[in-house]
Amino acid sequence: MVEKSSTAPLAEAAPPGARWWNSALRRFIGTRELPLLALIILVVIIMANRNPNFLTIANFRAMAVGFTPTAVIAVGMVILLVAGGFDLSVGAVLALSGTVVARLVLDGVEQPLAVLLVLALGGGIGAVNGVLVTKIKINPLVATLGTLSIARGIAQVMTEGISISGLPSSFGRVGGEQLANIPYMVIIMLVIVVVGDLALRHTRFLRQAYYVGSNENAARLSGIGVDRFRIFAFILTSVLAALAGVLLASRLMAGTPTAAQGLELQVLAGAVIGGASLTGGEGTVLGAFLGIVFIGIISNVMTMEAVSIFWQQAVTGAILIAAVAFDMLVRRRRV
Amino acid sequence: MRTPLLEVTGVNKSFPGTHALKDVSFELLPGEIHALMGENGAGKSTLMHLLSGVYAPDSGEIRIDGHPVMLRSPRQAQAHGIGMVFQELSLAPGLSIAENVYPNRAPTRPGGTIAWGSLYRQTRELLAQFEIDVDPRTLVRDLNITTRQIVEIVKALSLDARMLLLDEPTSALPPNEVERLFDVLRRLKARGIGIVYISHRIPEVMAIADRVTILRDGQRVGTHPIGAVTPDDIIEQMVGRKIADLYPARADSFGQELLRVEGLSHERDFSGISFTLRRGEIVGVAGLMGARRSELLRALVGVNKTTSGTIAISGSPVRIQSPEHAFALGMAYLPEERKTDGLFLKMPLRQNISATALRDFARLGLMSARKEAAVTQAYVERLHIRTPGVNQLVGRLSGGNQQKVMLSKWLVRQPKILIIDEPTKGVDVGAKVEIHALLRELARQGAGILFVSSEFPEIIGLADRILVMVEGRLVGEIPAGQATEQNLMLLSSGYTAREPAAGG
């Protein structure tokens, strides 16, 4: 009843004829990207003055390479979140893909073919997730928790728990080399983020994500293929997780079955900090990317300030809760 | 002159951007049913919320029994004897009637355990006052909607309420049950309880209220004894202008057949449904709750699966698989529940309008915001949608305007066949008239329209032909002009089911 009463007057309200700065401020906190960007810049300025090693090309390069797998996966995850789903299996898919690609390359499969096979493997896992969730109607938490365990388990079985190393040096090129001082990995990530952001904002196909996630029934009755779209989003997320697995294997020159433990939570945290909602219908790729950049910078800062690595996880959690709490407070006044 | 139970004098209430109530006065006498009417956004809900302690007025005074009071919370309002029954029923379906009537206040034995015996006895006594013979141990989920509504009222009374605020108490009730509720209200009246009765339904207000107060744009337009006004007076005061006709003129000729349904059956909802729809024709489906009218509409557009029967569109047989498929065949379906099934409340107006026809708003796979805005603007003007702009979130529009958005959303596809479940649900009179006129206009341009409505007057006024449905079967067909509320009621209750096509 309290909720009902708070919506009633605003539903009757005329457009706010408030002063310009009021509406500008509203627009500023109304989007998630701008305040987040401002916060990132603020942290960068403070740190640049505190520690001369912070604002250096080497540090930023290391940071960007560090969060590349997370950011690549986040592009798919945020589209899936907007469409009202989510996927916990991405870290496990990443690890499985890394080990499979390493195995294939060691066994003499041509590298491009090995990569394609692994992306297809990712797509297959995504399709399984999608069908379990949309057709068999298993809760996404349960379904993807299941595929998480299966994928992680298979990776362990395949490698007997030991990293696959001894890869040819050509395999490490993408993960280790640079173009004009920018690592290939970072370039790939930026391309995926930019293309993903523009596509989610402007393409007819991805616009469906917002309809599906905002109101599944209305979307269905508007003639949108709800299940088909959700399955697509699961596949996309999983393919990107597989790609992240290949990139990480190339960087480490090894297929590691224990890689990326808990990465799914970082991806989700980044997306939510960037404005996505677990109930669907909201979020942007840019927001999710900035969320992940923010988490990346904060952990970099903590490393520089010699904060224990164990604290970093706790801080990520605190940031996540703070971001969502902030959002709830703003939203309560908006709608 | 009796002292009013409740007296509101010169209250004002503003929210950012609106002056929701301007110098409004209102009084409620003991044993009076005082109707409060107005279009959506006129300020009825705000006034209710002031009386129930949800908001405090900016200025003005509220007196109870002649004494000024400050109502700072719903609990304080209750303490002053004000009971509320809101549109959304607030009962817990999994608990018994007794537990719902006495939440947190159940009589207890020493030691704090609930004294079930006296709880049930007290509840039974309360129910008996309204001649409601239901076991207080019955779970609320097993009650029909009218009994739930009455339980809700009993719950308010159990708090010793002397004033009741009822917000659209009949909106969810089937027509044949309204009288049961009225019976309860008359008993309350006889006991000296004052009732504030908010409703859009003029015939009900004429039947039950003693006085009516009309609000428009946050101001009181007038308070009248019910015997001193006609329905037309009320509408005119609510809308602020004369409304010549509630319903547009009917068509006198129709084009060729658009839709032919023969022997359509569903495994449990309905069976043997046959009818036709022609170009330019508006066909209404009348029936009571449980007639399965909505289920029939949903099956026509492929949401529900049918087991047998045929559907032909413009003479060619079709097998409709999904809403997507139905749309491709030139059908559009407007669901009854606009919030849960029809609209994307968190999305802007223009993106709601484009949802059914994304292809038309995209070039080379990219959405054109400019085209969305232009088309939306055209609908905003054509349907008089009141909105600050095409980027407004649909959830912030009033009910009537949301209904118009929903209509626009499907008109974008320029359907040949429109299938509408409750075209004006929860919409005020002004918007109702506009929607009716628009539907007639669409029919005149060659569309065929099939609609369901729970309001008999709407069916009688709008339809060219009326189908009556009872428990999943079509039991009669009445041409426009021969239908009355009485014969619709009779047919809908299944009395003359043996003789279909009753001619008058």
XYZ file of C-alpha atoms in Angstrom, chain A residues 102-228:
127
model
C 45.055 -25.613 -25.647
C 44.466 -29.324 -26.065
C 43.408 -28.934 -29.704
C 46.389 -26.761 -30.569
C 48.796 -29.160 -28.880
C 47.190 -31.981 -30.850
C 48.043 -30.159 -34.043
C 44.712 -28.668 -35.041
C 45.130 -25.461 -37.050
C 44.791 -22.541 -34.644
C 41.930 -20.677 -36.423
C 39.998 -23.935 -36.653
C 40.663 -24.705 -32.989
C 39.327 -21.289 -32.025
C 36.206 -21.749 -34.148
C 35.569 -25.157 -32.612
C 35.846 -23.703 -29.129
C 33.489 -20.824 -29.972
C 31.040 -23.409 -31.268
C 31.442 -25.329 -28.023
C 30.586 -22.139 -26.136
C 27.575 -21.616 -28.364
C 26.449 -25.152 -27.671
C 26.619 -24.667 -23.908
C 24.731 -21.389 -24.288
C 22.049 -23.130 -26.332
C 21.688 -25.748 -23.607
C 21.323 -23.008 -20.983
C 18.799 -21.189 -23.139
C 16.665 -24.233 -23.806
C 16.719 -25.294 -20.155
C 15.569 -21.842 -19.080
C 13.009 -20.997 -21.769
C 11.587 -24.323 -22.857
C 11.907 -26.504 -19.780
C 11.449 -23.430 -17.601
C 14.191 -24.134 -15.117
C 15.137 -21.085 -13.089
C 18.283 -19.561 -14.682
C 20.060 -19.677 -11.322
C 19.610 -23.429 -11.110
C 20.147 -24.184 -14.788
C 23.382 -22.222 -15.161
C 24.664 -23.351 -11.783
C 24.281 -26.839 -13.186
C 26.145 -26.111 -16.411
C 28.782 -24.280 -14.358
C 29.526 -27.457 -12.428
C 29.433 -29.628 -15.522
C 31.761 -27.387 -17.555
C 34.194 -26.934 -14.678
C 34.111 -30.645 -13.971
C 34.831 -31.613 -17.565
C 37.734 -29.145 -17.682
C 39.204 -30.798 -14.593
C 38.703 -34.295 -15.948
C 40.296 -33.417 -19.287
C 43.402 -31.993 -17.655
C 43.430 -34.083 -14.495
C 43.551 -30.756 -12.732
C 46.845 -29.635 -14.219
C 47.297 -26.739 -16.620
C 48.031 -27.607 -20.205
C 51.238 -25.834 -21.192
C 53.936 -26.152 -23.810
C 51.924 -24.324 -26.453
C 53.686 -23.048 -29.604
C 54.753 -19.413 -29.315
C 52.523 -18.431 -32.244
C 49.529 -19.190 -30.010
C 50.601 -16.465 -27.603
C 50.674 -13.693 -30.156
C 47.197 -12.285 -29.584
C 47.535 -12.457 -25.814
C 51.062 -11.064 -25.603
C 51.715 -8.662 -28.446
C 50.706 -5.102 -29.105
C 49.755 -2.770 -31.889
C 51.046 0.784 -31.459
C 51.576 0.164 -27.746
C 48.061 -1.190 -27.267
C 47.776 -4.908 -26.564
C 45.763 -6.850 -29.131
C 43.604 -8.141 -26.311
C 42.575 -4.638 -25.345
C 41.839 -3.738 -28.958
C 39.629 -6.783 -29.330
C 37.841 -5.926 -26.093
C 37.262 -2.309 -27.111
C 35.905 -3.321 -30.497
C 33.482 -5.764 -28.893
C 32.375 -3.193 -26.320
C 31.837 -0.415 -28.854
C 30.069 -2.631 -31.368
C 28.011 -4.199 -28.590
C 26.996 -0.844 -27.153
C 25.942 0.609 -30.490
C 24.151 -2.573 -31.477
C 22.174 -2.778 -28.242
C 21.190 0.857 -28.535
C 20.326 0.992 -32.182
C 19.661 -2.322 -33.867
C 16.175 -3.618 -34.342
C 17.244 -7.105 -33.412
C 18.771 -6.252 -30.042
C 16.012 -3.756 -29.198
C 13.938 -6.855 -28.579
C 16.009 -7.428 -25.426
C 14.352 -4.465 -23.727
C 10.836 -5.583 -24.688
C 11.438 -9.157 -23.593
C 12.937 -8.075 -20.283
C 10.480 -5.265 -19.507
C 7.332 -7.293 -19.954
C 7.511 -10.814 -21.249
C 3.743 -11.160 -21.784
C 3.391 -7.874 -23.594
C 6.378 -8.742 -25.771
C 4.864 -12.070 -26.700
C 1.523 -10.446 -27.513
C 3.346 -7.804 -29.553
C 4.606 -10.571 -31.805
C 8.150 -10.777 -30.477
C 9.719 -14.236 -30.260
C 10.507 -14.140 -26.556
C 12.013 -17.613 -26.166
C 13.969 -17.357 -29.377
